[in-house]
Structure formats: structure tokens, C-alpha cells
Amino acid sequence: MTISIGRLLKEIETLAAFSAAPAPAVTRIVFSEEDRAARTWLKARFEEAGLIVREDPVGNTFARWEGSDSSRKPVATGSHIDAIPNAGKYDGVIGVLGALEAFRALKESGFTPKAPLEIVLFTSEEPTLFGIGCLGSRLLSGSLSPSAAASLCDRDGKSLEAWRAEAGFLSSLDDAPLQAGHFEAFVELHIEQGPILERERHSIGIVEKIAAPAAWRVRFEGEGGHAGAVLMPDRRDALLGGAETALMVERLVKTLGSEDGVGTTGVFQIAPGAINSVPFECVLEIDIRDTDHTARLAVEEALRAEIENIAVQRKLVADIHVINSDPPAICDSHIISIIEAASEDLPHRRIISRAYHDSLFVSRIAPTAMMFIPCRAGISHRPDEFSKPEDIELGVRVLAKSLAALAG
């Protein structure tokens, strides 16, 4: 089996050129002109490889290699190609173009699958447009209802319904969810987005658990006023309520979370935002992740109580909106053993995914696992995101061997 790394690297560069930002940055927001052009180019590559292509109502794209046993369900792989502003060219893309190269290598080697093999291109893994990550896989797996998806809007109020209609996806969202057991197995190849594999000189990371986030938007409302005129005993400073909350996130995750638990206050906005004015409003967006669902729920419960207490103590009004709260995933032990067997001649280790991926939601309907390849310094979501050609080639080889074992 020969992996044509030159062909794959050329395709990675070609796909990176579908970008709203100049190279080396990649900006490819879902349903944008660049995203649509990239999809058209990619579907042509699928068809060139002899795959049968179909799309669902939200743009999830399936490229199928028929198997010899019509009773078997598909063995699938895939990832996403949308990219946040000023991102790199490997995140998600390795799992799509790498899967295509794995299929081509298997075909060229003379392999014939018994189970159908499918590549899935998921829509909007990134939360850039609608504020929710993994839109396509959430819908596909039934984790997000069609009615809830239809109500999604971007920051300008433009609806998902309007966006997908512009992109040519016109059928009902009710047709998007798949039945449990639709896939016989699912494997996602991805860059690690962390430094462990490179640091420890491992070629392959075999994911055992995928952490999942709870995302909150917290708003404190106080009372503004002139910074010189409102005396300290009379203040209802919304910023200070937010500041206490951000510190509380850190404290609670450290004390109540598991060893994999993390908490981040990634958005902190105040109004009016003037040096000589007491802030009357503070909005925070908080991300809490863990591979231990019970531990994460304990953090969430304690945080809610602390926010309510902070509001009382500082005479503020607090509003908590839970954007999403997803359970983590445990990867399938059988698929893990298949990937380990395919990696036996390479330095490899089991690993935790602290970022979440489309695999998290596919795991709701099918046995699922992930495999990582190293990325330089663990950098991702930046233009200098990079994986070595030899690491990409090894990852694609292990993916191909794993798919062959699962579909054979």
C-alpha cells in the first residue's frame, strides 16, 4: 500500500487557498463563498476517486465506496474543512483529505471492502457563524433537534435556514438525523492540537476519551454612574461581579474537577467601557470541560450557586444562559484495539482529547474512536499550525490499515 504524500500535500495547499485571508492564514467560514467553493472542489476530488457523493439538508457530505456485502453498514471516517478566522490549514482537513488518500491507497493496492466505506465531511465543526460547535454532527446524531437548529441565527440575525438555502441545501432539516447504528464504526484522524505526541516523540495518539464542554453565557446587571461621584458603599459594579466569577471558575475546576478538568472565561465584556464610568453590565462566556461528566456537573452546580451568591452580595442581577452542556465520550475499545494493531510498528500511546470534535457526537449513534498525529509545539487555530509530511503520511497509513481491518 502506497500513500502518495506528494499528492496529499498538494491537495492540502490547494484547499488552503480557498480562504478569505491571505496565506499562510486560512479563514473559511461555513457557507461563505470560500466554503462553498472548497466544497465544490472537494466533491470533484471524491468523484474522481470513484466515490458516490450525497449531501444532507445542512451540508454534511458523504462520499461512499460500496462494499461487497450489502448487509453490512458503513464504516466511516472524516472530519471538517471550515476554519475560524486566521487559522491554519491542517485542523480538520487532515481528517478529510487524509481519508481520501487512505481510500485511494486502498483502491490502488487492490483492496475490496466488504462493508461500505464512507468519508463524512461535517458542516460547521467550528462555532464561528452560529455560536455552536459541531452543528452538522449534532444534527446528524440527533443531539440537536431540527427545530432547535432552524432557530439558530448568526450575530446579524441571519438564520441558518437562510444561510443553507443560499448554499443550495433546500430539503427539510427533519431529514438530517441518522438512526442509531447507522455506521458500523467511525474513526476520525486529526492533528493533536496539543504538545504531548511531539514532546514524547510518538507518531500516533490513540484517543481513549473525548472531553466535552459546558458553555455558559453569564450576564451581570448593576448600576452605572460617574467614577468620581458614586461612593464605594453605594456601588453596584457589574465588572466586579464578573471578575469574582472568572476567578471562581478557576478555583472550582481545580478543587472539584478531575485531572482532565479545565475552565476558561474566554469572553469578558463590560459596558459602557469608559475609564471614568462605573460598569453597569458585564457579560462573560465560560467554557468548562472534563472527561468525567460527574465532576464537570459538580463544577457547574457549584458555579451556579456562587454566581447567585455574588449577585446577592454585590446587589446585582445575574442571568445564566447555558449555551450547551454535552456529555463526554468514551471511545470504543474494539476500534482502539484495531488502531493499536495498525500502529504496532510505530511509537504510539493512548491519549485524551481535551478539545472536542465531531466524533464526540457521532459516538452517540455509532462505535467511535479517534487517532491523533503530532503538530508542531501543539499549535492550532493559528497560521503557523503545522504537521510534518512524514507524520501525516504515517497517520494516513494507520487510518487506511484500520479502515481495512474494520471493513474487511
mmCIF file with all atom_site columns, N, CA and C in Angstrom, residues 301-363:
data_model
loop_
_atom_site.group_PDB
_atom_site.id
_atom_site.type_symbol
_atom_site.label_atom_id
_atom_site.label_alt_id
_atom_site.label_comp_id
_atom_site.label_asym_id
_atom_site.label_entity_id
_atom_site.label_seq_id
_atom_site.pdbx_PDB_ins_code
_atom_site.Cartn_x
_atom_site.Cartn_y
_atom_site.Cartn_z
_atom_site.occupancy
_atom_site.B_iso_or_equiv
_atom_site.pdbx_formal_charge
_atom_site.auth_seq_id
_atom_site.auth_comp_id
_atom_site.auth_asym_id
_atom_site.auth_atom_id
_atom_site.pdbx_PDB_model_num
ATOM 1   N N  . GLU A 1 301 ? -22.737 22.934 39.052 1.00 0.00 ? 301 GLU A N  1
ATOM 2   C CA . GLU A 1 301 ? -23.690 23.174 40.140 1.00 0.00 ? 301 GLU A CA 1
ATOM 3   C C  . GLU A 1 301 ? -23.127 24.167 41.151 1.00 0.00 ? 301 GLU A C  1
ATOM 4   N N  . ALA A 1 302 ? -21.848 23.982 41.500 1.00 0.00 ? 302 ALA A N  1
ATOM 5   C CA . ALA A 1 302 ? -21.225 24.892 42.469 1.00 0.00 ? 302 ALA A CA 1
ATOM 6   C C  . ALA A 1 302 ? -21.090 26.300 41.895 1.00 0.00 ? 302 ALA A C  1
ATOM 7   N N  . LEU A 1 303 ? -20.772 26.393 40.612 1.00 0.00 ? 303 LEU A N  1
ATOM 8   C CA . LEU A 1 303 ? -20.616 27.706 39.981 1.00 0.00 ? 303 LEU A CA 1
ATOM 9   C C  . LEU A 1 303 ? -21.940 28.465 39.961 1.00 0.00 ? 303 LEU A C  1
ATOM 10  N N  . ARG A 1 304 ? -23.014 27.780 39.671 1.00 0.00 ? 304 ARG A N  1
ATOM 11  C CA . ARG A 1 304 ? -24.322 28.437 39.674 1.00 0.00 ? 304 ARG A CA 1
ATOM 12  C C  . ARG A 1 304 ? -24.630 29.032 41.048 1.00 0.00 ? 304 ARG A C  1
ATOM 13  N N  . ALA A 1 305 ? -24.367 28.254 42.093 1.00 0.00 ? 305 ALA A N  1
ATOM 14  C CA . ALA A 1 305 ? -24.623 28.732 43.452 1.00 0.00 ? 305 ALA A CA 1
ATOM 15  C C  . ALA A 1 305 ? -23.747 29.939 43.780 1.00 0.00 ? 305 ALA A C  1
ATOM 16  N N  . GLU A 1 306 ? -22.481 29.895 43.355 1.00 0.00 ? 306 GLU A N  1
ATOM 17  C CA . GLU A 1 306 ? -21.566 31.007 43.638 1.00 0.00 ? 306 GLU A CA 1
ATOM 18  C C  . GLU A 1 306 ? -21.983 32.271 42.895 1.00 0.00 ? 306 GLU A C  1
ATOM 19  N N  . ILE A 1 307 ? -22.436 32.130 41.649 1.00 0.00 ? 307 ILE A N  1
ATOM 20  C CA . ILE A 1 307 ? -22.883 33.302 40.889 1.00 0.00 ? 307 ILE A CA 1
ATOM 21  C C  . ILE A 1 307 ? -24.085 33.948 41.571 1.00 0.00 ? 307 ILE A C  1
ATOM 22  N N  . GLU A 1 308 ? -25.005 33.119 42.020 1.00 0.00 ? 308 GLU A N  1
ATOM 23  C CA . GLU A 1 308 ? -26.182 33.652 42.720 1.00 0.00 ? 308 GLU A CA 1
ATOM 24  C C  . GLU A 1 308 ? -25.766 34.371 43.998 1.00 0.00 ? 308 GLU A C  1
ATOM 25  N N  . ASN A 1 309 ? -24.788 33.828 44.698 1.00 0.00 ? 309 ASN A N  1
ATOM 26  C CA . ASN A 1 309 ? -24.306 34.453 45.937 1.00 0.00 ? 309 ASN A CA 1
ATOM 27  C C  . ASN A 1 309 ? -23.591 35.770 45.642 1.00 0.00 ? 309 ASN A C  1
ATOM 28  N N  . ILE A 1 310 ? -22.770 35.778 44.585 1.00 0.00 ? 310 ILE A N  1
ATOM 29  C CA . ILE A 1 310 ? -22.068 37.008 44.205 1.00 0.00 ? 310 ILE A CA 1
ATOM 30  C C  . ILE A 1 310 ? -23.074 38.108 43.874 1.00 0.00 ? 310 ILE A C  1
ATOM 31  N N  . ALA A 1 311 ? -24.130 37.739 43.164 1.00 0.00 ? 311 ALA A N  1
ATOM 32  C CA . ALA A 1 311 ? -25.153 38.730 42.788 1.00 0.00 ? 311 ALA A CA 1
ATOM 33  C C  . ALA A 1 311 ? -25.820 39.324 44.024 1.00 0.00 ? 311 ALA A C  1
ATOM 34  N N  . VAL A 1 312 ? -26.113 38.491 44.998 1.00 0.00 ? 312 VAL A N  1
ATOM 35  C CA . VAL A 1 312 ? -26.743 38.983 46.230 1.00 0.00 ? 312 VAL A CA 1
ATOM 36  C C  . VAL A 1 312 ? -25.783 39.909 46.969 1.00 0.00 ? 312 VAL A C  1
ATOM 37  N N  . GLN A 1 313 ? -24.542 39.476 47.140 1.00 0.00 ? 313 GLN A N  1
ATOM 38  C CA . GLN A 1 313 ? -23.571 40.250 47.918 1.00 0.00 ? 313 GLN A CA 1
ATOM 39  C C  . GLN A 1 313 ? -23.286 41.610 47.279 1.00 0.00 ? 313 GLN A C  1
ATOM 40  N N  . ARG A 1 314 ? -23.296 41.651 45.948 1.00 0.00 ? 314 ARG A N  1
ATOM 41  C CA . ARG A 1 314 ? -22.945 42.902 45.269 1.00 0.00 ? 314 ARG A CA 1
ATOM 42  C C  . ARG A 1 314 ? -24.179 43.644 44.750 1.00 0.00 ? 314 ARG A C  1
ATOM 43  N N  . LYS A 1 315 ? -25.367 43.170 45.107 1.00 0.00 ? 315 LYS A N  1
ATOM 44  C CA . LYS A 1 315 ? -26.620 43.821 44.716 1.00 0.00 ? 315 LYS A CA 1
ATOM 45  C C  . LYS A 1 315 ? -26.740 43.945 43.194 1.00 0.00 ? 315 LYS A C  1
ATOM 46  N N  . LEU A 1 316 ? -26.452 42.830 42.531 1.00 0.00 ? 316 LEU A N  1
ATOM 47  C CA . LEU A 1 316 ? -26.522 42.760 41.081 1.00 0.00 ? 316 LEU A CA 1
ATOM 48  C C  . LEU A 1 316 ? -27.654 41.818 40.670 1.00 0.00 ? 316 LEU A C  1
ATOM 49  N N  . VAL A 1 317 ? -28.048 41.906 39.430 1.00 0.00 ? 317 VAL A N  1
ATOM 50  C CA . VAL A 1 317 ? -28.971 40.936 38.832 1.00 0.00 ? 317 VAL A CA 1
ATOM 51  C C  . VAL A 1 317 ? -28.142 40.026 37.938 1.00 0.00 ? 317 VAL A C  1
ATOM 52  N N  . ALA A 1 318 ? -28.236 38.720 38.159 1.00 0.00 ? 318 ALA A N  1
ATOM 53  C CA . ALA A 1 318 ? -27.459 37.757 37.375 1.00 0.00 ? 318 ALA A CA 1
ATOM 54  C C  . ALA A 1 318 ? -28.385 36.914 36.512 1.00 0.00 ? 318 ALA A C  1
ATOM 55  N N  . ASP A 1 319 ? -27.981 36.732 35.259 1.00 0.00 ? 319 ASP A N  1
ATOM 56  C CA . ASP A 1 319 ? -28.710 35.843 34.349 1.00 0.00 ? 319 ASP A CA 1
ATOM 57  C C  . ASP A 1 319 ? -27.728 34.822 33.793 1.00 0.00 ? 319 ASP A C  1
ATOM 58  N N  . ILE A 1 320 ? -28.066 33.540 33.890 1.00 0.00 ? 320 ILE A N  1
ATOM 59  C CA . ILE A 1 320 ? -27.212 32.459 33.403 1.00 0.00 ? 320 ILE A CA 1
ATOM 60  C C  . ILE A 1 320 ? -27.920 31.780 32.240 1.00 0.00 ? 320 ILE A C  1
ATOM 61  N N  . HIS A 1 321 ? -27.253 31.765 31.081 1.00 0.00 ? 321 HIS A N  1
ATOM 62  C CA . HIS A 1 321 ? -27.793 31.059 29.915 1.00 0.00 ? 321 HIS A CA 1
ATOM 63  C C  . HIS A 1 321 ? -26.827 29.936 29.547 1.00 0.00 ? 321 HIS A C  1
ATOM 64  N N  . VAL A 1 322 ? -27.314 28.707 29.589 1.00 0.00 ? 322 VAL A N  1
ATOM 65  C CA . VAL A 1 322 ? -26.488 27.556 29.211 1.00 0.00 ? 322 VAL A CA 1
ATOM 66  C C  . VAL A 1 322 ? -26.570 27.397 27.694 1.00 0.00 ? 322 VAL A C  1
ATOM 67  N N  . ILE A 1 323 ? -25.461 27.667 27.022 1.00 0.00 ? 323 ILE A N  1
ATOM 68  C CA . ILE A 1 323 ? -25.409 27.563 25.561 1.00 0.00 ? 323 ILE A CA 1
ATOM 69  C C  . ILE A 1 323 ? -25.461 26.100 25.143 1.00 0.00 ? 323 ILE A C  1
ATOM 70  N N  . ASN A 1 324 ? -24.640 25.292 25.770 1.00 0.00 ? 324 ASN A N  1
ATOM 71  C CA . ASN A 1 324 ? -24.689 23.844 25.555 1.00 0.00 ? 324 ASN A CA 1
ATOM 72  C C  . ASN A 1 324 ? -24.014 23.159 26.732 1.00 0.00 ? 324 ASN A C  1
ATOM 73  N N  . SER A 1 325 ? -24.408 21.923 26.961 1.00 0.00 ? 325 SER A N  1
ATOM 74  C CA . SER A 1 325 ? -23.836 21.120 28.041 1.00 0.00 ? 325 SER A CA 1
ATOM 75  C C  . SER A 1 325 ? -23.839 19.667 27.575 1.00 0.00 ? 325 SER A C  1
ATOM 76  N N  . ASP A 1 326 ? -22.712 19.238 27.031 1.00 0.00 ? 326 ASP A N  1
ATOM 77  C CA . ASP A 1 326 ? -22.636 17.943 26.366 1.00 0.00 ? 326 ASP A CA 1
ATOM 78  C C  . ASP A 1 326 ? -21.854 16.936 27.206 1.00 0.00 ? 326 ASP A C  1
ATOM 79  N N  . PRO A 1 327 ? -22.329 15.705 27.280 1.00 0.00 ? 327 PRO A N  1
ATOM 80  C CA . PRO A 1 327 ? -21.564 14.683 27.995 1.00 0.00 ? 327 PRO A CA 1
ATOM 81  C C  . PRO A 1 327 ? -20.323 14.283 27.208 1.00 0.00 ? 327 PRO A C  1
ATOM 82  N N  . PRO A 1 328 ? -19.243 13.917 27.882 1.00 0.00 ? 328 PRO A N  1
ATOM 83  C CA . PRO A 1 328 ? -18.036 13.454 27.187 1.00 0.00 ? 328 PRO A CA 1
ATOM 84  C C  . PRO A 1 328 ? -18.262 12.091 26.548 1.00 0.00 ? 328 PRO A C  1
ATOM 85  N N  . ALA A 1 329 ? -17.282 11.641 25.772 1.00 0.00 ? 329 ALA A N  1
ATOM 86  C CA . ALA A 1 329 ? -17.397 10.357 25.084 1.00 0.00 ? 329 ALA A CA 1
ATOM 87  C C  . ALA A 1 329 ? -16.251 9.439  25.486 1.00 0.00 ? 329 ALA A C  1
ATOM 88  N N  . ILE A 1 330 ? -16.572 8.171  25.634 1.00 0.00 ? 330 ILE A N  1
ATOM 89  C CA . ILE A 1 330 ? -15.566 7.127  25.819 1.00 0.00 ? 330 ILE A CA 1
ATOM 90  C C  . ILE A 1 330 ? -15.432 6.404  24.483 1.00 0.00 ? 330 ILE A C  1
ATOM 91  N N  . CYS A 1 331 ? -14.225 6.331  23.964 1.00 0.00 ? 331 CYS A N  1
ATOM 92  C CA . CYS A 1 331 ? -14.028 5.713  22.659 1.00 0.00 ? 331 CYS A CA 1
ATOM 93  C C  . CYS A 1 331 ? -14.180 4.200  22.732 1.00 0.00 ? 331 CYS A C  1
ATOM 94  N N  . ASP A 1 332 ? -14.576 3.622  21.618 1.00 0.00 ? 332 ASP A N  1
ATOM 95  C CA . ASP A 1 332 ? -14.892 2.198  21.548 1.00 0.00 ? 332 ASP A CA 1
ATOM 96  C C  . ASP A 1 332 ? -13.627 1.344  21.685 1.00 0.00 ? 332 ASP A C  1
ATOM 97  N N  . SER A 1 333 ? -13.660 0.388  22.597 1.00 0.00 ? 333 SER A N  1
ATOM 98  C CA . SER A 1 333 ? -12.470 -0.413 22.899 1.00 0.00 ? 333 SER A CA 1
ATOM 99  C C  . SER A 1 333 ? -12.045 -1.278 21.713 1.00 0.00 ? 333 SER A C  1
ATOM 100 N N  . HIS A 1 334 ? -13.002 -1.788 20.947 1.00 0.00 ? 334 HIS A N  1
ATOM 101 C CA . HIS A 1 334 ? -12.642 -2.624 19.794 1.00 0.00 ? 334 HIS A CA 1
ATOM 102 C C  . HIS A 1 334 ? -11.919 -1.801 18.740 1.00 0.00 ? 334 HIS A C  1
ATOM 103 N N  . ILE A 1 335 ? -12.431 -0.601 18.438 1.00 0.00 ? 335 ILE A N  1
ATOM 104 C CA . ILE A 1 335 ? -11.770 0.238  17.432 1.00 0.00 ? 335 ILE A CA 1
ATOM 105 C C  . ILE A 1 335 ? -10.397 0.671  17.930 1.00 0.00 ? 335 ILE A C  1
ATOM 106 N N  . ILE A 1 336 ? -10.295 0.967  19.221 1.00 0.00 ? 336 ILE A N  1
ATOM 107 C CA . ILE A 1 336 ? -8.989  1.305  19.795 1.00 0.00 ? 336 ILE A CA 1
ATOM 108 C C  . ILE A 1 336 ? -8.001  0.172  19.555 1.00 0.00 ? 336 ILE A C  1
ATOM 109 N N  . SER A 1 337 ? -8.425  -1.074 19.766 1.00 0.00 ? 337 SER A N  1
ATOM 110 C CA . SER A 1 337 ? -7.524  -2.221 19.566 1.00 0.00 ? 337 SER A CA 1
ATOM 111 C C  . SER A 1 337 ? -7.125  -2.360 18.102 1.00 0.00 ? 337 SER A C  1
ATOM 112 N N  . ILE A 1 338 ? -8.052  -2.035 17.181 1.00 0.00 ? 338 ILE A N  1
ATOM 113 C CA . ILE A 1 338 ? -7.737  -2.079 15.749 1.00 0.00 ? 338 ILE A CA 1
ATOM 114 C C  . ILE A 1 338 ? -6.664  -1.042 15.410 1.00 0.00 ? 338 ILE A C  1
ATOM 115 N N  . ILE A 1 339 ? -6.819  0.179  15.930 1.00 0.00 ? 339 ILE A N  1
ATOM 116 C CA . ILE A 1 339 ? -5.837  1.239  15.656 1.00 0.00 ? 339 ILE A CA 1
ATOM 117 C C  . ILE A 1 339 ? -4.491  0.876  16.279 1.00 0.00 ? 339 ILE A C  1
ATOM 118 N N  . GLU A 1 340 ? -4.507  0.306  17.470 1.00 0.00 ? 340 GLU A N  1
ATOM 119 C CA . GLU A 1 340 ? -3.253  -0.110 18.102 1.00 0.00 ? 340 GLU A CA 1
ATOM 120 C C  . GLU A 1 340 ? -2.544  -1.164 17.265 1.00 0.00 ? 340 GLU A C  1
ATOM 121 N N  . ALA A 1 341 ? -3.296  -2.116 16.725 1.00 0.00 ? 341 ALA A N  1
ATOM 122 C CA . ALA A 1 341 ? -2.683  -3.147 15.884 1.00 0.00 ? 341 ALA A CA 1
ATOM 123 C C  . ALA A 1 341 ? -2.095  -2.530 14.616 1.00 0.00 ? 341 ALA A C  1
ATOM 124 N N  . ALA A 1 342 ? -2.792  -1.529 14.054 1.00 0.00 ? 342 ALA A N  1
ATOM 125 C CA . ALA A 1 342 ? -2.296  -0.873 12.852 1.00 0.00 ? 342 ALA A CA 1
ATOM 126 C C  . ALA A 1 342 ? -1.076  0.007  13.133 1.00 0.00 ? 342 ALA A C  1
ATOM 127 N N  . SER A 1 343 ? -0.869  0.339  14.409 1.00 0.00 ? 343 SER A N  1
ATOM 128 C CA . SER A 1 343 ? 0.247   1.206  14.817 1.00 0.00 ? 343 SER A CA 1
ATOM 129 C C  . SER A 1 343 ? 1.388   0.422  15.468 1.00 0.00 ? 343 SER A C  1
ATOM 130 N N  . GLU A 1 344 ? 1.332   -0.898 15.433 1.00 0.00 ? 344 GLU A N  1
ATOM 131 C CA . GLU A 1 344 ? 2.241   -1.699 16.260 1.00 0.00 ? 344 GLU A CA 1
ATOM 132 C C  . GLU A 1 344 ? 3.719   -1.486 15.949 1.00 0.00 ? 344 GLU A C  1
ATOM 133 N N  . ASP A 1 345 ? 4.040   -1.090 14.700 1.00 0.00 ? 345 ASP A N  1
ATOM 134 C CA . ASP A 1 345 ? 5.447   -0.881 14.342 1.00 0.00 ? 345 ASP A CA 1
ATOM 135 C C  . ASP A 1 345 ? 5.879   0.573  14.494 1.00 0.00 ? 345 ASP A C  1
ATOM 136 N N  . LEU A 1 346 ? 5.023   1.381  15.125 1.00 0.00 ? 346 LEU A N  1
ATOM 137 C CA . LEU A 1 346 ? 5.302   2.809  15.302 1.00 0.00 ? 346 LEU A CA 1
ATOM 138 C C  . LEU A 1 346 ? 5.252   3.172  16.778 1.00 0.00 ? 346 LEU A C  1
ATOM 139 N N  . PRO A 1 347 ? 5.980   4.206  17.195 1.00 0.00 ? 347 PRO A N  1
ATOM 140 C CA . PRO A 1 347 ? 5.814   4.703  18.567 1.00 0.00 ? 347 PRO A CA 1
ATOM 141 C C  . PRO A 1 347 ? 4.429   5.323  18.721 1.00 0.00 ? 347 PRO A C  1
ATOM 142 N N  . HIS A 1 348 ? 3.646   4.791  19.634 1.00 0.00 ? 348 HIS A N  1
ATOM 143 C CA . HIS A 1 348 ? 2.289   5.282  19.818 1.00 0.00 ? 348 HIS A CA 1
ATOM 144 C C  . HIS A 1 348 ? 1.919   5.224  21.294 1.00 0.00 ? 348 HIS A C  1
ATOM 145 N N  . ARG A 1 349 ? 0.886   5.912  21.657 1.00 0.00 ? 349 ARG A N  1
ATOM 146 C CA . ARG A 1 349 ? 0.407   5.921  23.032 1.00 0.00 ? 349 ARG A CA 1
ATOM 147 C C  . ARG A 1 349 ? -1.084  6.242  23.039 1.00 0.00 ? 349 ARG A C  1
ATOM 148 N N  . ARG A 1 350 ? -1.737  5.858  24.118 1.00 0.00 ? 350 ARG A N  1
ATOM 149 C CA . ARG A 1 350 ? -3.121  6.287  24.321 1.00 0.00 ? 350 ARG A CA 1
ATOM 150 C C  . ARG A 1 350 ? -3.121  7.713  24.855 1.00 0.00 ? 350 ARG A C  1
ATOM 151 N N  . ILE A 1 351 ? -4.195  8.436  24.556 1.00 0.00 ? 351 ILE A N  1
ATOM 152 C CA . ILE A 1 351 ? -4.206  9.866  24.851 1.00 0.00 ? 351 ILE A CA 1
ATOM 153 C C  . ILE A 1 351 ? -5.648  10.319 25.075 1.00 0.00 ? 351 ILE A C  1
ATOM 154 N N  . ILE A 1 352 ? -5.788  11.464 25.708 1.00 0.00 ? 352 ILE A N  1
ATOM 155 C CA . ILE A 1 352 ? -7.091  12.093 25.930 1.00 0.00 ? 352 ILE A CA 1
ATOM 156 C C  . ILE A 1 352 ? -7.249  13.251 24.953 1.00 0.00 ? 352 ILE A C  1
ATOM 157 N N  . SER A 1 353 ? -8.431  13.408 24.378 1.00 0.00 ? 353 SER A N  1
ATOM 158 C CA . SER A 1 353 ? -8.712  14.589 23.574 1.00 0.00 ? 353 SER A CA 1
ATOM 159 C C  . SER A 1 353 ? -9.375  15.631 24.471 1.00 0.00 ? 353 SER A C  1
ATOM 160 N N  . ARG A 1 354 ? -8.672  16.699 24.724 1.00 0.00 ? 354 ARG A N  1
ATOM 161 C CA . ARG A 1 354 ? -9.238  17.762 25.559 1.00 0.00 ? 354 ARG A CA 1
ATOM 162 C C  . ARG A 1 354 ? -10.003 18.783 24.721 1.00 0.00 ? 354 ARG A C  1
ATOM 163 N N  . ALA A 1 355 ? -9.726  18.815 23.435 1.00 0.00 ? 355 ALA A N  1
ATOM 164 C CA . ALA A 1 355 ? -10.614 19.528 22.507 1.00 0.00 ? 355 ALA A CA 1
ATOM 165 C C  . ALA A 1 355 ? -11.726 18.564 22.111 1.00 0.00 ? 355 ALA A C  1
ATOM 166 N N  . TYR A 1 356 ? -12.871 19.104 21.725 1.00 0.00 ? 356 TYR A N  1
ATOM 167 C CA . TYR A 1 356 ? -13.905 18.197 21.267 1.00 0.00 ? 356 TYR A CA 1
ATOM 168 C C  . TYR A 1 356 ? -14.065 18.308 19.756 1.00 0.00 ? 356 TYR A C  1
ATOM 169 N N  . HIS A 1 357 ? -14.583 17.244 19.186 1.00 0.00 ? 357 HIS A N  1
ATOM 170 C CA . HIS A 1 357 ? -14.609 17.082 17.737 1.00 0.00 ? 357 HIS A CA 1
ATOM 171 C C  . HIS A 1 357 ? -15.944 16.475 17.333 1.00 0.00 ? 357 HIS A C  1
ATOM 172 N N  . ASP A 1 358 ? -16.168 16.380 16.029 1.00 0.00 ? 358 ASP A N  1
ATOM 173 C CA . ASP A 1 358 ? -17.393 15.761 15.537 1.00 0.00 ? 358 ASP A CA 1
ATOM 174 C C  . ASP A 1 358 ? -17.554 14.332 16.046 1.00 0.00 ? 358 ASP A C  1
ATOM 175 N N  . SER A 1 359 ? -16.439 13.649 16.307 1.00 0.00 ? 359 SER A N  1
ATOM 176 C CA . SER A 1 359 ? -16.513 12.280 16.832 1.00 0.00 ? 359 SER A CA 1
ATOM 177 C C  . SER A 1 359 ? -17.301 12.200 18.133 1.00 0.00 ? 359 SER A C  1
ATOM 178 N N  . LEU A 1 360 ? -17.251 13.267 18.932 1.00 0.00 ? 360 LEU A N  1
ATOM 179 C CA . LEU A 1 360 ? -17.993 13.276 20.192 1.00 0.00 ? 360 LEU A CA 1
ATOM 180 C C  . LEU A 1 360 ? -19.469 12.991 19.948 1.00 0.00 ? 360 LEU A C  1
ATOM 181 N N  . PHE A 1 361 ? -20.021 13.576 18.898 1.00 0.00 ? 361 PHE A N  1
ATOM 182 C CA . PHE A 1 361 ? -21.449 13.430 18.632 1.00 0.00 ? 361 PHE A CA 1
ATOM 183 C C  . PHE A 1 361 ? -21.745 12.175 17.816 1.00 0.00 ? 361 PHE A C  1
ATOM 184 N N  . VAL A 1 362 ? -20.839 11.797 16.920 1.00 0.00 ? 362 VAL A N  1
ATOM 185 C CA . VAL A 1 362 ? -21.034 10.542 16.202 1.00 0.00 ? 362 VAL A CA 1
ATOM 186 C C  . VAL A 1 362 ? -21.073 9.372  17.179 1.00 0.00 ? 362 VAL A C  1
ATOM 187 N N  . SER A 1 363 ? -20.339 9.494  18.295 1.00 0.00 ? 363 SER A N  1
ATOM 188 C CA . SER A 1 363 ? -20.317 8.407  19.281 1.00 0.00 ? 363 SER A CA 1
ATOM 189 C C  . SER A 1 363 ? -21.693 8.148  19.890 1.00 0.00 ? 363 SER A C  1
#
